[in-house]
Amino acid sequence: MAEWVTTHLPALVILVPLTAAPLAFLLGGTLARPIALLSALLSQPLALALAFTVSAEGGVRYEIGGWGGPLGIDLVADGLAATLILVATVVGLGVTVYAWGYFADRERYRYFWPLWLFLWASLYALFLSGDLFNLYVCLELVSMAAVALVGLSLRRDALLAAMRYMLAAILGSLFYLLGVALVYAAFGSIDIATVREAVRADVTGQAAFALMTVGLMLKTALFPLHFWLPPAHSNAPSPVSAVLSALVVKGSFYILVRMWVDVADPSFVPGSAALLGVLGASAIVWGSVQAMRQERLKMLVAYSTVAQIGYLFLLFPLVAGGGAAAADAWVGGMFHAASHALAKAAMFLAAGTVLARFGHDRIAGLGGLSRRAPVTAMAFALAGVTMMGLPPSGGFVAKWQMIRAALESGAWWWAVVVVAGGLLAAVYIFRVVALFLGREGAEGEDADVDAGRSPATMEWATLALALAALALGVLGQPLVELIGVGAPALVAGVGP
Amino acid sequence: MTTFAGLSQTDLYALAGAALFVIGLYGLITRPHLLHKVLALNISSGGVFLVLVGIARRVPGPVPDPLPHAMVLTGIVVTVSSTAFALALAKSIYTETGHAVLEPDDLEETGEVSRG
C-alpha cells in the first residue's frame, strides 16, 4: 500500500480534491462541507509526502496511465512545484475550516464547496504540469472555477466583477495559447524538459515567449493589467477572495517563472527582465498608493495584492545575472510567494469576519475592533507584519534576500524599491491597525450591531494562517532547502 | 506543398490565424455589448486554432502532425465550455441590471436606452 501510494503520489495529490469536488456537488446539502474538510485533511499528508519524495529524489516525473509523451500527460515535480503545492495545501486547509463557519447556513452559497474543490484540484494540476499545453488547460480550469466563485453571491457588483475577470482571463489564456503554438513551431515540442534543451535565439521562439508573457501578465494582474483584480477580489465572498489573492494569481506567476528562469533565461528576449522589473516596481508604488486611498477594508486588501504582486516580478531582473545574487533572489522570490499567500489569505479572512459581524467593511466604522473581535484584529495585525516585511516574519526573509541579491549584483535601485514598498505597506496597514486599537469611531455606535454570528473556528483559522506566515521567518529553513531542490541552472547553488 | 506568392500553406494559415486573433482582440476592446465581447473572444480563439492547424502541416509527407490537432480539439472543448459559461454570466447580468454591458451605470447616467 505504502509503495503504491509513493508510486502514484503526484496523481493522488490531484485526485483527492478532484474526486471530492463532484461528490460535494452530487451529494450536496449537508454532506458537502464534511467532504471538503475530509479532502483538505487528506491533502495534508499527501502534499508533505510529495515534498519529502522530491527532496529525497531531487524531483519526480510521473506518466499518467503510462502513456508518456508526446501524446500522454506527464506530471513533473521539482522543489519549486512542491513548495507551491505545500503552500496551496496549508492555505487551502485554513480557508476550508474558515468557510465551514462562514457559509454555515447560507443556502445561496451551496456551490462554493464543489467549485472550491475543483479550483484546488486545478491548482495542484497546474503546479504539477510537465508541458506547456497542459498548463494552458489547467490555467483555464483555475480561471473558470475562480470566476464562478467570484460571482457566487449573484449580486450585481459581483456578477459584473466576475464578467470583467472572465473576459480578462480568457484573453490572457488565448495569448498564452498562441504563444504555445509558436513554441511548438519553433522548437518542435511543448514538453518543458524538451523545450529547455532545444531553446535558442530564434524569432518565432522569442515572439512565442512575448505572447505567453503578455497573457500571463494579464492573468497575474501585473500593473498596468491589474484593472480586473480589485473588483473581482473585493466583491467575492471573503474565503474566495483569500484563495484568489493567495493562490490563483500565483498559478500564472508560476508559469512565468518556469518560462523565464527554468526553460529559458531572461537574456532570451533582451530587455524582458528589466521590463518585468520596472512593471513590478510600478505595481508596488501604484498598488500601495491606491490601498492608502481606499475606504473599504476589502478594497484596501485587494490593492495591497496588486502591490505585493509587484515584488514577485522583481525576481526576473534579480536572477538575470546568475551567480550568488540569483540564488538569493530565487529564495527571496519564492519566500515572498509563500509568505504573501499565507498573510494575504489571513487578511481577507479577517475582513470577512468583520463583514459577517458588522454587516459592512467601511474602514472608518471599524474603530475599536480589537475589543470587539480581538482574535481577528490580532490576525490582521500579524499578517500586516509579514506584509510590511518586519522581522521575524516570512516577509522579512523574502525582502532581506531580495535586497541582498540587489546589492550583490550591483543593482541597488531594486533594493530601494523593496525598502520603499515596505514603508508604503506600513502606511496603509498602520492606518487600519491604529483604528482597530483605538476608540470606537463616530460610526462605532450604530455599527456595533453584531449583525451576524461568526463562529470561533473562523477567527482561529485566520489567526493560524497569520501565525504560519510569521513562522516561515523563524522555521523557514526546511522550505529554503526544498526551494533549492532541482532548482533551474540559472539559480542553482541555492543552499542552506 | 502548395505555395501562394512565395508563402507556404503553413504561412498562409498562420497569417490568417493571426489576423483573426487581432480582429477578435479589436472587437473585444471596442464593443461594449457583452455578447459582442464573447463572440470577439470566439473569433480570437478561432484564429489561434487556425495557427495550430497550420503548424500541423509543417511535417513532410502526406500525414499531418497529430499533436497540434489534439491541442485544437482540447482547445475547442475548453472554448465551448468557457463560452457557455460567459453567456450564462452575461444573461445573469442582463437580468440583474437590464443591460448586457460591463458598466451599466454609465448607460443610465447618459440616458442611453440600448437594451439587451
Coordinates of C-alpha atoms in Angstrom, one line a residue:
Chain A
M1 CA 0.0 0.0 0.0
A2 CA 2.7 2.5 1.1
E3 CA 4.7 1.6 -2.1
W4 CA 1.6 2.1 -4.2
V5 CA 1.0 5.5 -2.7
T6 CA 4.6 6.5 -3.3
T7 CA 4.5 5.4 -6.9
H8 CA 1.3 7.3 -7.7
L9 CA 1.8 10.2 -5.4
P10 CA 1.7 13.1 -7.9
A11 CA -1.6 11.7 -9.4
L12 CA -3.1 11.1 -5.9
V13 CA -2.4 14.7 -4.9
I14 CA -4.6 15.9 -7.7
L15 CA -7.2 13.1 -7.4
V16 CA -8.2 13.7 -3.8
P17 CA -9.8 17.2 -4.4
L18 CA -10.8 16.1 -7.9
T19 CA -12.8 13.2 -6.5
A20 CA -14.2 15.3 -3.7
A21 CA -15.5 18.0 -6.0
P22 CA -18.1 16.1 -7.9
L23 CA -19.1 14.2 -4.7
A24 CA -19.7 17.6 -3.0
F25 CA -21.8 18.6 -6.0
L26 CA -23.8 15.5 -6.3
L27 CA -24.4 14.7 -2.6
G28 CA -24.6 18.4 -1.8
G29 CA -26.5 19.7 1.1
T30 CA -25.1 18.9 4.5
L31 CA -22.6 16.4 3.1
A32 CA -20.6 19.0 1.0
R33 CA -18.8 20.5 4.0
P34 CA -17.6 17.3 5.6
I35 CA -16.5 16.0 2.1
A36 CA -14.5 19.2 1.6
L37 CA -12.9 19.0 5.1
L38 CA -12.0 15.4 4.6
S39 CA -10.4 16.2 1.3
A40 CA -8.5 19.1 2.8
L41 CA -7.2 16.9 5.6
L42 CA -6.2 14.1 3.2
S43 CA -4.3 16.5 1.1
Q44 CA -2.0 17.5 4.0
P45 CA 0.0 14.2 4.3
L46 CA 0.0 13.8 0.5
A47 CA 1.5 17.2 -0.1
L48 CA 4.0 16.6 2.7
A49 CA 4.9 13.2 1.3
L50 CA 5.4 14.7 -2.2
A51 CA 7.7 17.4 -0.7
F52 CA 9.8 14.6 1.0
T53 CA 9.9 12.5 -2.1
V54 CA 11.0 15.5 -4.2
S55 CA 13.7 16.3 -1.6
A56 CA 14.9 12.7 -1.4
E57 CA 15.0 12.0 -5.2
G58 CA 15.7 15.5 -6.5
G59 CA 12.5 15.5 -8.5
V60 CA 9.6 13.4 -9.6
R61 CA 8.3 12.5 -13.1
Y62 CA 5.1 10.5 -13.4
E63 CA 3.4 9.4 -16.6
I64 CA -0.4 9.4 -16.3
G65 CA -1.7 6.0 -17.4
G66 CA 1.8 5.0 -18.5
W67 CA 1.3 6.6 -22.0
G68 CA 4.3 9.0 -21.9
G69 CA 5.0 11.9 -24.2
P70 CA 4.2 13.4 -26.6
L71 CA 0.5 12.5 -26.5
G72 CA 0.3 11.3 -22.9
I73 CA 0.4 13.7 -20.0
D74 CA 3.4 13.7 -17.6
L75 CA 3.3 15.2 -14.1
V76 CA 6.6 16.7 -13.0
A77 CA 7.5 18.0 -9.6
D78 CA 10.7 19.8 -8.5
G79 CA 11.4 21.9 -5.5
L80 CA 9.5 24.9 -6.9
A81 CA 6.4 22.9 -7.6
A82 CA 6.5 21.0 -4.3
T83 CA 6.9 24.3 -2.4
L84 CA 3.9 25.9 -4.1
I85 CA 1.8 22.8 -3.6
L86 CA 2.7 22.9 0.2
V87 CA 1.6 26.5 0.3
A88 CA -1.7 25.8 -1.5
T89 CA -2.3 22.9 0.8
V90 CA -1.9 24.9 4.0
V91 CA -3.8 27.9 2.8
G92 CA -6.5 25.6 1.5
L93 CA -7.0 23.9 4.8
G94 CA -7.2 27.3 6.6
V95 CA -9.8 28.5 4.1
T96 CA -11.8 25.3 4.3
V97 CA -12.0 25.5 8.1
Y98 CA -12.9 29.2 7.9
A99 CA -15.6 28.6 5.2
W100 CA -17.2 25.9 7.3
G101 CA -18.3 28.6 9.6
Y102 CA -18.7 31.4 7.1
F103 CA -21.1 29.5 4.8
A104 CA -22.7 27.6 7.7
D105 CA -26.4 28.2 6.8
R106 CA -26.3 30.1 3.6
E107 CA -28.2 28.1 1.0
R108 CA -27.3 30.6 -1.7
Y109 CA -23.6 29.6 -1.4
R110 CA -24.1 25.8 -1.7
Y111 CA -22.0 25.7 -4.8
F112 CA -19.0 27.1 -3.0
W113 CA -17.8 23.6 -2.0
P114 CA -17.6 21.8 -5.3
L115 CA -16.2 24.9 -7.1
W116 CA -13.6 25.4 -4.4
L117 CA -12.5 21.8 -4.6
F118 CA -12.4 22.0 -8.4
L119 CA -10.2 25.1 -8.1
W120 CA -8.0 23.4 -5.6
A121 CA -7.5 20.3 -7.8
S122 CA -6.8 22.5 -10.8
L123 CA -4.1 24.4 -8.9
Y124 CA -2.4 21.2 -8.0
A125 CA -2.6 20.0 -11.6
L126 CA -1.2 23.3 -12.8
F127 CA 1.8 23.1 -10.4
L128 CA 2.5 19.5 -11.5
S129 CA 2.1 20.0 -15.2
G130 CA 5.1 18.9 -17.3
D131 CA 4.1 20.5 -20.6
L132 CA 3.1 23.9 -21.8
F133 CA -0.3 22.9 -23.3
N134 CA -1.4 21.1 -20.1
L135 CA -0.5 24.3 -18.3
Y136 CA -3.0 26.1 -20.6
V137 CA -5.8 23.7 -19.8
C138 CA -5.1 24.0 -16.1
L139 CA -5.0 27.8 -16.3
E140 CA -8.4 27.7 -17.9
L141 CA -9.7 25.3 -15.3
V142 CA -8.4 27.5 -12.5
S143 CA -9.9 30.6 -14.1
M144 CA -13.4 29.1 -14.7
A145 CA -13.7 27.9 -11.1
A146 CA -12.3 31.3 -9.9
V147 CA -14.8 33.3 -12.0
A148 CA -17.7 31.2 -10.8
L149 CA -16.6 31.7 -7.2
V150 CA -16.4 35.5 -7.7
G151 CA -20.0 35.6 -9.0
L152 CA -21.3 33.2 -6.3
S153 CA -23.4 35.7 -4.5
L154 CA -25.2 36.6 -7.8
R155 CA -25.2 40.2 -6.6
R156 CA -25.0 42.9 -9.3
D157 CA -21.4 44.1 -8.4
A158 CA -20.2 40.5 -8.0
L159 CA -21.6 39.5 -11.4
L160 CA -20.0 42.5 -13.2
A161 CA -16.7 41.8 -11.5
A162 CA -16.9 38.2 -12.5
M163 CA -17.6 39.1 -16.1
R164 CA -14.7 41.5 -16.2
Y165 CA -12.5 38.9 -14.7
M166 CA -13.8 36.2 -17.1
L167 CA -13.0 38.3 -20.2
A168 CA -9.5 39.2 -19.0
A169 CA -8.9 35.6 -18.1
I170 CA -10.0 34.2 -21.4
L171 CA -8.0 36.8 -23.3
G172 CA -4.9 36.0 -21.2
S173 CA -5.3 32.3 -21.9
L174 CA -5.6 33.0 -25.7
F175 CA -2.4 35.0 -25.8
Y176 CA -0.7 32.2 -23.8
L177 CA -2.1 29.5 -26.2
L178 CA -0.9 31.4 -29.3
G179 CA 2.5 31.5 -27.7
V180 CA 2.4 27.8 -27.0
A181 CA 1.5 27.2 -30.7
L182 CA 4.6 29.2 -31.7
V183 CA 6.8 27.4 -29.2
Y184 CA 5.8 24.2 -30.9
A185 CA 6.5 25.7 -34.3
A186 CA 9.9 26.9 -33.2
F187 CA 11.2 24.1 -31.0
G188 CA 9.1 21.1 -32.1
S189 CA 7.9 20.3 -28.6
I190 CA 5.7 21.6 -25.8
D191 CA 7.3 19.3 -23.1
I192 CA 9.0 21.7 -20.7
A193 CA 12.1 19.5 -20.4
T194 CA 12.5 19.1 -24.1
V195 CA 12.0 22.8 -24.9
R196 CA 14.6 23.6 -22.2
E197 CA 17.1 21.6 -24.3
A198 CA 16.0 23.0 -27.6
V199 CA 15.6 26.6 -26.7
R200 CA 17.8 29.0 -28.8
A201 CA 17.7 32.6 -30.0
D202 CA 15.0 32.3 -32.7
V203 CA 12.5 35.0 -33.8
T204 CA 9.5 32.6 -33.6
G205 CA 10.5 31.4 -30.2
Q206 CA 11.0 35.0 -28.9
A207 CA 7.6 36.0 -30.3
A208 CA 6.1 33.0 -28.6
F209 CA 7.6 33.9 -25.2
A210 CA 6.5 37.5 -25.6
L211 CA 2.9 36.4 -26.3
M212 CA 2.8 34.0 -23.5
T213 CA 4.2 36.6 -21.1
V214 CA 1.6 39.2 -22.1
G215 CA -1.2 36.7 -21.5
L216 CA 0.3 35.6 -18.1
M217 CA 0.8 39.2 -17.0
L218 CA -2.8 39.8 -17.6
K219 CA -3.8 36.8 -15.6
T220 CA -1.3 37.6 -12.8
A221 CA -2.7 41.2 -12.7
L222 CA 0.7 42.8 -13.1
F223 CA 0.4 46.6 -13.3
P224 CA -0.9 48.1 -15.7
L225 CA -3.0 45.0 -16.5
H226 CA -4.4 44.7 -13.0
F227 CA -7.8 46.5 -13.7
W228 CA -9.9 43.4 -13.2
L229 CA -8.3 42.3 -9.9
P230 CA -9.6 44.8 -7.2
P231 CA -13.3 44.5 -8.1
A232 CA -13.1 40.7 -8.5
H233 CA -11.2 40.1 -5.3
S234 CA -13.2 42.6 -3.2
N235 CA -16.7 41.6 -4.4
A236 CA -16.1 37.8 -4.0
P237 CA -17.2 36.2 -0.7
S238 CA -14.2 36.5 1.7
P239 CA -13.0 32.9 1.7
V240 CA -12.9 33.2 -2.2
S241 CA -11.1 36.5 -2.0
A242 CA -8.5 34.8 0.2
V243 CA -8.0 31.9 -2.3
L244 CA -7.8 34.3 -5.3
S245 CA -5.2 36.6 -3.8
A246 CA -3.2 33.9 -2.1
L247 CA -3.1 31.2 -4.7
V248 CA -4.8 31.9 -8.0
V249 CA -2.5 34.8 -9.1
K250 CA 0.5 32.6 -8.1
G251 CA -0.7 30.0 -10.7
S252 CA 0.0 32.2 -13.7
F253 CA 3.1 33.7 -12.0
Y254 CA 4.4 30.1 -11.6
I255 CA 4.3 29.6 -15.3
L256 CA 6.2 32.9 -15.9
V257 CA 8.9 31.6 -13.5
R258 CA 9.0 28.3 -15.4
M259 CA 9.4 30.2 -18.7
W260 CA 11.9 32.8 -17.7
V261 CA 14.0 31.1 -15.1
D262 CA 13.7 27.4 -15.9
V263 CA 13.1 26.9 -19.6
A264 CA 15.0 30.0 -20.9
D265 CA 16.7 32.7 -19.0
P266 CA 15.8 36.4 -19.3
S267 CA 18.6 37.1 -21.8
F268 CA 16.4 35.0 -24.3
V269 CA 14.5 38.2 -25.1
P270 CA 16.8 41.2 -24.4
G271 CA 15.2 43.7 -22.1
S272 CA 12.5 41.4 -20.9
A273 CA 13.9 41.2 -17.3
A274 CA 14.2 44.9 -17.0
L275 CA 10.7 45.5 -18.3
L276 CA 9.1 43.0 -15.9
G277 CA 11.1 44.5 -13.1
V278 CA 10.0 48.1 -13.9
L279 CA 6.4 47.0 -14.2
G280 CA 6.8 45.2 -10.8
A281 CA 8.2 48.3 -9.2
S282 CA 5.4 50.4 -10.7
A283 CA 2.9 47.9 -9.3
I284 CA 4.4 48.2 -5.8
V285 CA 4.0 52.0 -5.8
W286 CA 0.7 52.2 -7.6
G287 CA -1.0 49.4 -5.6
S288 CA 0.2 50.8 -2.3
V289 CA -0.9 54.4 -3.1
Q290 CA -4.3 53.1 -4.1
A291 CA -4.5 50.9 -1.0
M292 CA -4.0 54.0 1.2
R293 CA -6.9 55.8 -0.5
Q294 CA -9.5 53.0 -0.1
E295 CA -12.5 53.4 2.2
R296 CA -13.4 49.7 2.3
L297 CA -11.3 47.2 4.0
K298 CA -11.6 44.5 1.3
M299 CA -10.7 47.0 -1.4
L300 CA -7.6 48.0 0.6
V301 CA -6.5 44.4 0.9
A302 CA -7.2 43.9 -2.8
Y303 CA -5.0 46.8 -3.8
S304 CA -2.4 45.5 -1.4
T305 CA -2.4 42.4 -3.5
V306 CA -1.7 44.5 -6.7
A307 CA 1.3 45.9 -4.8
Q308 CA 2.6 42.6 -3.5
I309 CA 2.4 41.0 -6.9
G310 CA 4.9 43.6 -7.9
Y311 CA 7.6 42.1 -5.6
L312 CA 7.2 38.8 -7.4
F313 CA 8.3 40.4 -10.7
L314 CA 11.4 41.9 -9.2
L315 CA 12.6 38.2 -9.3
F316 CA 13.3 38.4 -13.0
P317 CA 15.9 41.3 -13.1
L318 CA 17.5 40.0 -9.9
V319 CA 18.1 36.4 -11.3
A320 CA 19.1 37.7 -14.8
G321 CA 22.8 37.9 -13.9
G322 CA 23.0 34.4 -12.4
G323 CA 25.5 33.6 -9.7
A324 CA 25.1 34.1 -6.0
A325 CA 22.8 37.0 -6.4
A326 CA 20.4 34.9 -8.5
A327 CA 20.4 32.2 -5.8
D328 CA 19.5 34.7 -3.1
A329 CA 16.8 36.3 -5.3
W330 CA 15.3 32.8 -6.0
V331 CA 14.9 32.1 -2.4
G332 CA 13.6 35.6 -1.8
G333 CA 11.0 35.5 -4.6
M334 CA 9.7 32.1 -3.6
F335 CA 9.6 33.1 0.1
H336 CA 7.6 36.1 -0.9
A337 CA 5.1 34.0 -2.8
A338 CA 4.7 31.7 0.2
S339 CA 4.5 34.3 2.9
H340 CA 2.3 36.6 0.9
A341 CA -0.1 33.6 0.2
L342 CA -0.4 32.9 4.0
A343 CA -0.6 36.5 5.1
K344 CA -3.0 37.7 2.4
A345 CA -5.3 34.8 3.0
A346 CA -5.4 35.8 6.7
M347 CA -6.1 39.4 5.8
F348 CA -9.0 38.6 3.6
L349 CA -10.4 36.1 6.1
A350 CA -10.2 38.8 8.8
A351 CA -12.0 41.2 6.5
G352 CA -14.6 38.5 6.0
T353 CA -15.2 38.1 9.8
V354 CA -15.6 41.9 10.0
L355 CA -18.2 41.8 7.3
A356 CA -20.1 38.9 8.9
R357 CA -20.0 40.5 12.3
F358 CA -20.9 44.1 11.4
G359 CA -22.5 43.9 8.0
H360 CA -20.1 46.4 6.5
D361 CA -16.4 46.8 5.9
R362 CA -16.1 50.6 5.8
I363 CA -12.7 51.3 7.4
A364 CA -13.9 54.4 9.2
G365 CA -16.5 52.4 11.0
L366 CA -14.1 49.8 12.4
G367 CA -12.6 51.7 15.3
G368 CA -12.1 49.6 18.4
L369 CA -12.3 46.3 16.6
S370 CA -9.6 44.9 18.9
R371 CA -12.0 44.9 21.8
R372 CA -15.0 43.5 19.8
A373 CA -13.1 40.8 17.8
P374 CA -9.7 40.6 19.4
V375 CA -8.5 37.4 17.6
T376 CA -9.4 38.8 14.2
A377 CA -7.8 42.2 14.9
M378 CA -4.7 40.3 16.1
A379 CA -4.6 38.1 13.0
F380 CA -4.9 41.2 10.8
A381 CA -2.1 42.9 12.6
L382 CA 0.2 39.8 12.5
A383 CA -0.5 39.4 8.8
G384 CA 0.4 43.0 8.4
V385 CA 3.8 42.3 10.0
T386 CA 4.6 39.9 7.1
M387 CA 3.2 42.3 4.5
M388 CA 5.5 45.1 5.7
G389 CA 8.4 42.7 5.9
L390 CA 9.2 43.2 9.5
P391 CA 11.3 40.5 11.3
P392 CA 10.8 37.8 12.2
S393 CA 8.2 37.1 9.5
G394 CA 8.4 35.2 6.3
G395 CA 8.0 38.6 4.5
F396 CA 11.2 39.8 6.2
V397 CA 13.2 36.9 5.0
A398 CA 11.8 37.4 1.4
K399 CA 12.7 41.1 1.4
W400 CA 16.1 40.6 3.0
Q401 CA 17.0 38.0 0.3
M402 CA 15.9 40.4 -2.4
I403 CA 17.8 43.3 -1.0
R404 CA 20.9 41.1 -0.7
A405 CA 20.5 40.0 -4.3
A406 CA 20.1 43.5 -5.5
L407 CA 23.3 44.7 -3.6
E408 CA 25.3 41.7 -4.7
S409 CA 24.5 42.2 -8.3
G410 CA 25.2 46.0 -8.0
A411 CA 21.6 46.9 -9.0
W412 CA 21.0 48.8 -5.8
W413 CA 17.9 50.5 -7.2
W414 CA 15.9 47.3 -6.8
A415 CA 16.8 47.4 -3.1
V416 CA 15.4 50.9 -2.9
V417 CA 12.1 49.7 -4.4
V418 CA 11.9 46.8 -1.9
V419 CA 12.5 49.1 1.1
A420 CA 10.1 51.8 -0.2
G421 CA 7.5 49.2 -0.8
G422 CA 7.8 48.0 2.8
L423 CA 7.3 51.6 4.1
L424 CA 4.3 52.2 1.8
A425 CA 2.7 48.9 3.1
A426 CA 3.4 50.2 6.7
V427 CA 1.4 53.3 5.9
Y428 CA -1.8 51.5 4.8
I429 CA -1.6 48.8 7.4
F430 CA -0.9 51.0 10.4
R431 CA -3.8 53.2 9.3
V432 CA -6.1 50.2 9.8
V433 CA -4.4 48.7 12.8
A434 CA -4.3 52.0 14.6
L435 CA -8.1 52.2 14.1
F436 CA -8.6 48.7 15.4
L437 CA -6.6 49.5 18.6
G438 CA -8.2 53.0 19.0
R439 CA -11.5 54.1 20.3
E440 CA -14.7 53.3 18.6
G441 CA -15.2 55.8 15.8
A442 CA -18.1 58.1 15.0
E443 CA -19.8 55.2 13.3
G444 CA -19.0 52.9 16.2
E445 CA -22.3 53.1 18.0
D446 CA -24.6 52.2 15.1
A447 CA -22.1 49.8 13.6
D448 CA -21.8 47.8 16.7
V449 CA -24.9 45.8 16.0
D450 CA -23.1 42.5 15.6
A451 CA -25.2 41.8 12.6
G452 CA -24.2 38.2 12.3
R453 CA -22.6 35.5 14.3
S454 CA -19.1 34.4 13.5
P455 CA -18.1 31.0 14.9
A456 CA -14.8 30.9 16.7
T457 CA -13.4 28.5 14.1
M458 CA -13.4 31.4 11.6
E459 CA -11.3 33.6 13.8
W460 CA -8.9 30.9 14.8
A461 CA -8.3 29.7 11.2
T462 CA -7.5 33.3 10.3
L463 CA -5.0 33.6 13.2
A464 CA -3.4 30.2 12.3
L465 CA -2.7 31.4 8.8
A466 CA -1.2 34.7 10.0
L467 CA 0.9 32.8 12.5
A468 CA 2.1 30.4 9.8
A469 CA 3.3 33.4 7.8
L470 CA 5.3 34.6 10.8
A471 CA 6.6 31.1 11.5
L472 CA 8.1 31.0 8.0
G473 CA 10.6 33.6 9.1
V474 CA 11.7 31.5 12.1
L475 CA 11.2 27.9 10.9
G476 CA 11.7 28.5 7.2
Q477 CA 15.0 26.6 6.8
P478 CA 13.4 23.4 5.5
L479 CA 11.5 25.4 3.0
V480 CA 14.7 27.1 1.8
E481 CA 16.1 23.7 1.2
L482 CA 13.0 22.5 -0.6
I483 CA 13.0 25.6 -2.9
G484 CA 16.6 24.7 -3.9
V485 CA 15.8 21.1 -4.9
G486 CA 16.3 20.6 -8.6
A487 CA 16.5 24.4 -9.0
P488 CA 17.0 25.8 -12.5
A489 CA 20.6 26.1 -13.6
L490 CA 20.4 29.9 -13.6
V491 CA 19.7 30.0 -9.9
A492 CA 21.5 26.7 -8.9
G493 CA 23.8 26.8 -5.9
V494 CA 20.9 27.6 -3.6
G495 CA 21.8 26.1 -0.3
P496 CA 21.4 26.5 3.4
Chain B
M1 CA 3.5 21.8 -50.7
T2 CA 1.4 24.4 -52.5
T3 CA 2.6 27.9 -52.3
F4 CA 1.0 31.3 -52.9
A5 CA 3.0 34.4 -53.5
G6 CA 6.0 32.7 -52.0
L7 CA 4.2 31.7 -48.9
S8 CA 3.8 28.1 -47.9
Q9 CA 0.4 26.7 -46.8
T10 CA 1.6 26.9 -43.2
D11 CA 2.4 30.6 -43.5
L12 CA -0.9 31.4 -45.0
Y13 CA -2.8 29.6 -42.2
A14 CA -0.6 31.3 -39.6
L15 CA -1.2 34.8 -41.1
A16 CA -4.9 34.2 -41.4
G17 CA -5.0 33.0 -37.9
A18 CA -3.0 36.0 -36.6
A19 CA -5.4 38.3 -38.5
L20 CA -8.4 36.6 -36.9
F21 CA -6.8 36.9 -33.5
V22 CA -6.3 40.6 -33.9
I23 CA -9.8 41.2 -35.3
G24 CA -11.2 39.4 -32.2
L25 CA -9.0 41.5 -29.9
Y26 CA -10.2 44.7 -31.6
G27 CA -13.8 43.6 -31.1
L28 CA -13.3 42.7 -27.5
I29 CA -11.9 46.2 -26.8
T30 CA -14.2 48.4 -28.8
R31 CA -17.6 46.7 -28.5
P32 CA -19.4 47.4 -25.2
H33 CA -22.1 44.7 -25.6
L34 CA -21.2 41.6 -23.7
L35 CA -22.5 39.3 -26.4
H36 CA -20.2 41.0 -28.9
K37 CA -17.3 40.7 -26.5
V38 CA -17.9 36.9 -26.0
L39 CA -18.2 36.4 -29.8
A40 CA -15.0 38.5 -30.3
L41 CA -13.1 36.2 -28.0
N42 CA -14.5 33.2 -30.0
I43 CA -13.1 34.8 -33.2
S44 CA -9.7 35.2 -31.5
S45 CA -9.7 31.6 -30.4
G46 CA -10.6 30.5 -33.9
G47 CA -7.5 32.4 -35.0
V48 CA -5.3 30.6 -32.5
F49 CA -6.7 27.2 -33.6
L50 CA -6.1 28.1 -37.3
V51 CA -2.4 28.8 -36.4
L52 CA -2.2 25.4 -34.7
V53 CA -3.8 23.6 -37.7
G54 CA -1.3 25.3 -40.0
I55 CA 1.6 24.2 -37.8
A56 CA 0.4 20.6 -38.0
R57 CA 1.1 20.7 -41.8
R58 CA 4.7 21.6 -41.3
V59 CA 5.9 18.0 -41.2
P60 CA 6.9 16.4 -44.5
G61 CA 4.7 13.7 -46.1
P62 CA 1.0 13.3 -46.6
V63 CA 0.1 12.8 -42.9
P64 CA -0.1 15.9 -40.8
D65 CA 1.4 16.1 -37.3
P66 CA -1.4 14.8 -34.9
L67 CA -0.2 16.7 -31.8
P68 CA -1.4 20.2 -32.8
H69 CA -4.7 18.6 -33.8
A70 CA -5.0 17.1 -30.3
M71 CA -4.3 20.6 -28.9
V72 CA -7.0 22.1 -31.2
L73 CA -9.6 19.5 -30.1
T74 CA -8.9 20.1 -26.5
G75 CA -8.9 23.9 -27.1
I76 CA -12.3 23.6 -28.7
V77 CA -13.7 21.8 -25.7
V78 CA -12.3 24.5 -23.4
T79 CA -13.7 27.2 -25.6
V80 CA -17.2 25.7 -25.8
S81 CA -17.3 25.4 -22.0
S82 CA -16.0 28.9 -21.3
T83 CA -18.3 30.4 -24.0
A84 CA -21.3 28.7 -22.4
F85 CA -20.3 30.0 -19.0
A86 CA -19.6 33.5 -20.3
L87 CA -23.0 33.6 -21.9
A88 CA -24.7 32.4 -18.7
L89 CA -22.9 35.1 -16.8
A90 CA -23.9 37.8 -19.4
K91 CA -27.5 36.6 -19.1
S92 CA -27.4 37.0 -15.3
I93 CA -26.0 40.5 -15.7
Y94 CA -28.8 41.4 -18.1
T95 CA -31.4 40.0 -15.7
E96 CA -29.9 41.9 -12.8
T97 CA -29.1 45.2 -14.4
G98 CA -31.3 45.4 -17.5
H99 CA -28.2 45.9 -19.7
A100 CA -25.7 43.5 -21.1
V101 CA -22.6 45.7 -20.6
L102 CA -19.8 45.9 -18.1
E103 CA -20.7 49.4 -16.9
P104 CA -24.5 49.7 -16.8
D105 CA -24.2 52.8 -14.5
D106 CA -22.7 54.8 -17.3
L107 CA -25.6 53.9 -19.6
E108 CA -28.2 55.0 -17.1
E109 CA -26.4 58.3 -16.5
T110 CA -26.3 59.2 -20.1
G111 CA -29.9 58.1 -20.6
E112 CA -28.9 55.7 -23.3
V113 CA -31.6 53.1 -23.9
S114 CA -29.8 50.4 -25.9
R115 CA -31.0 47.4 -24.0
G116 CA -30.5 43.7 -24.5

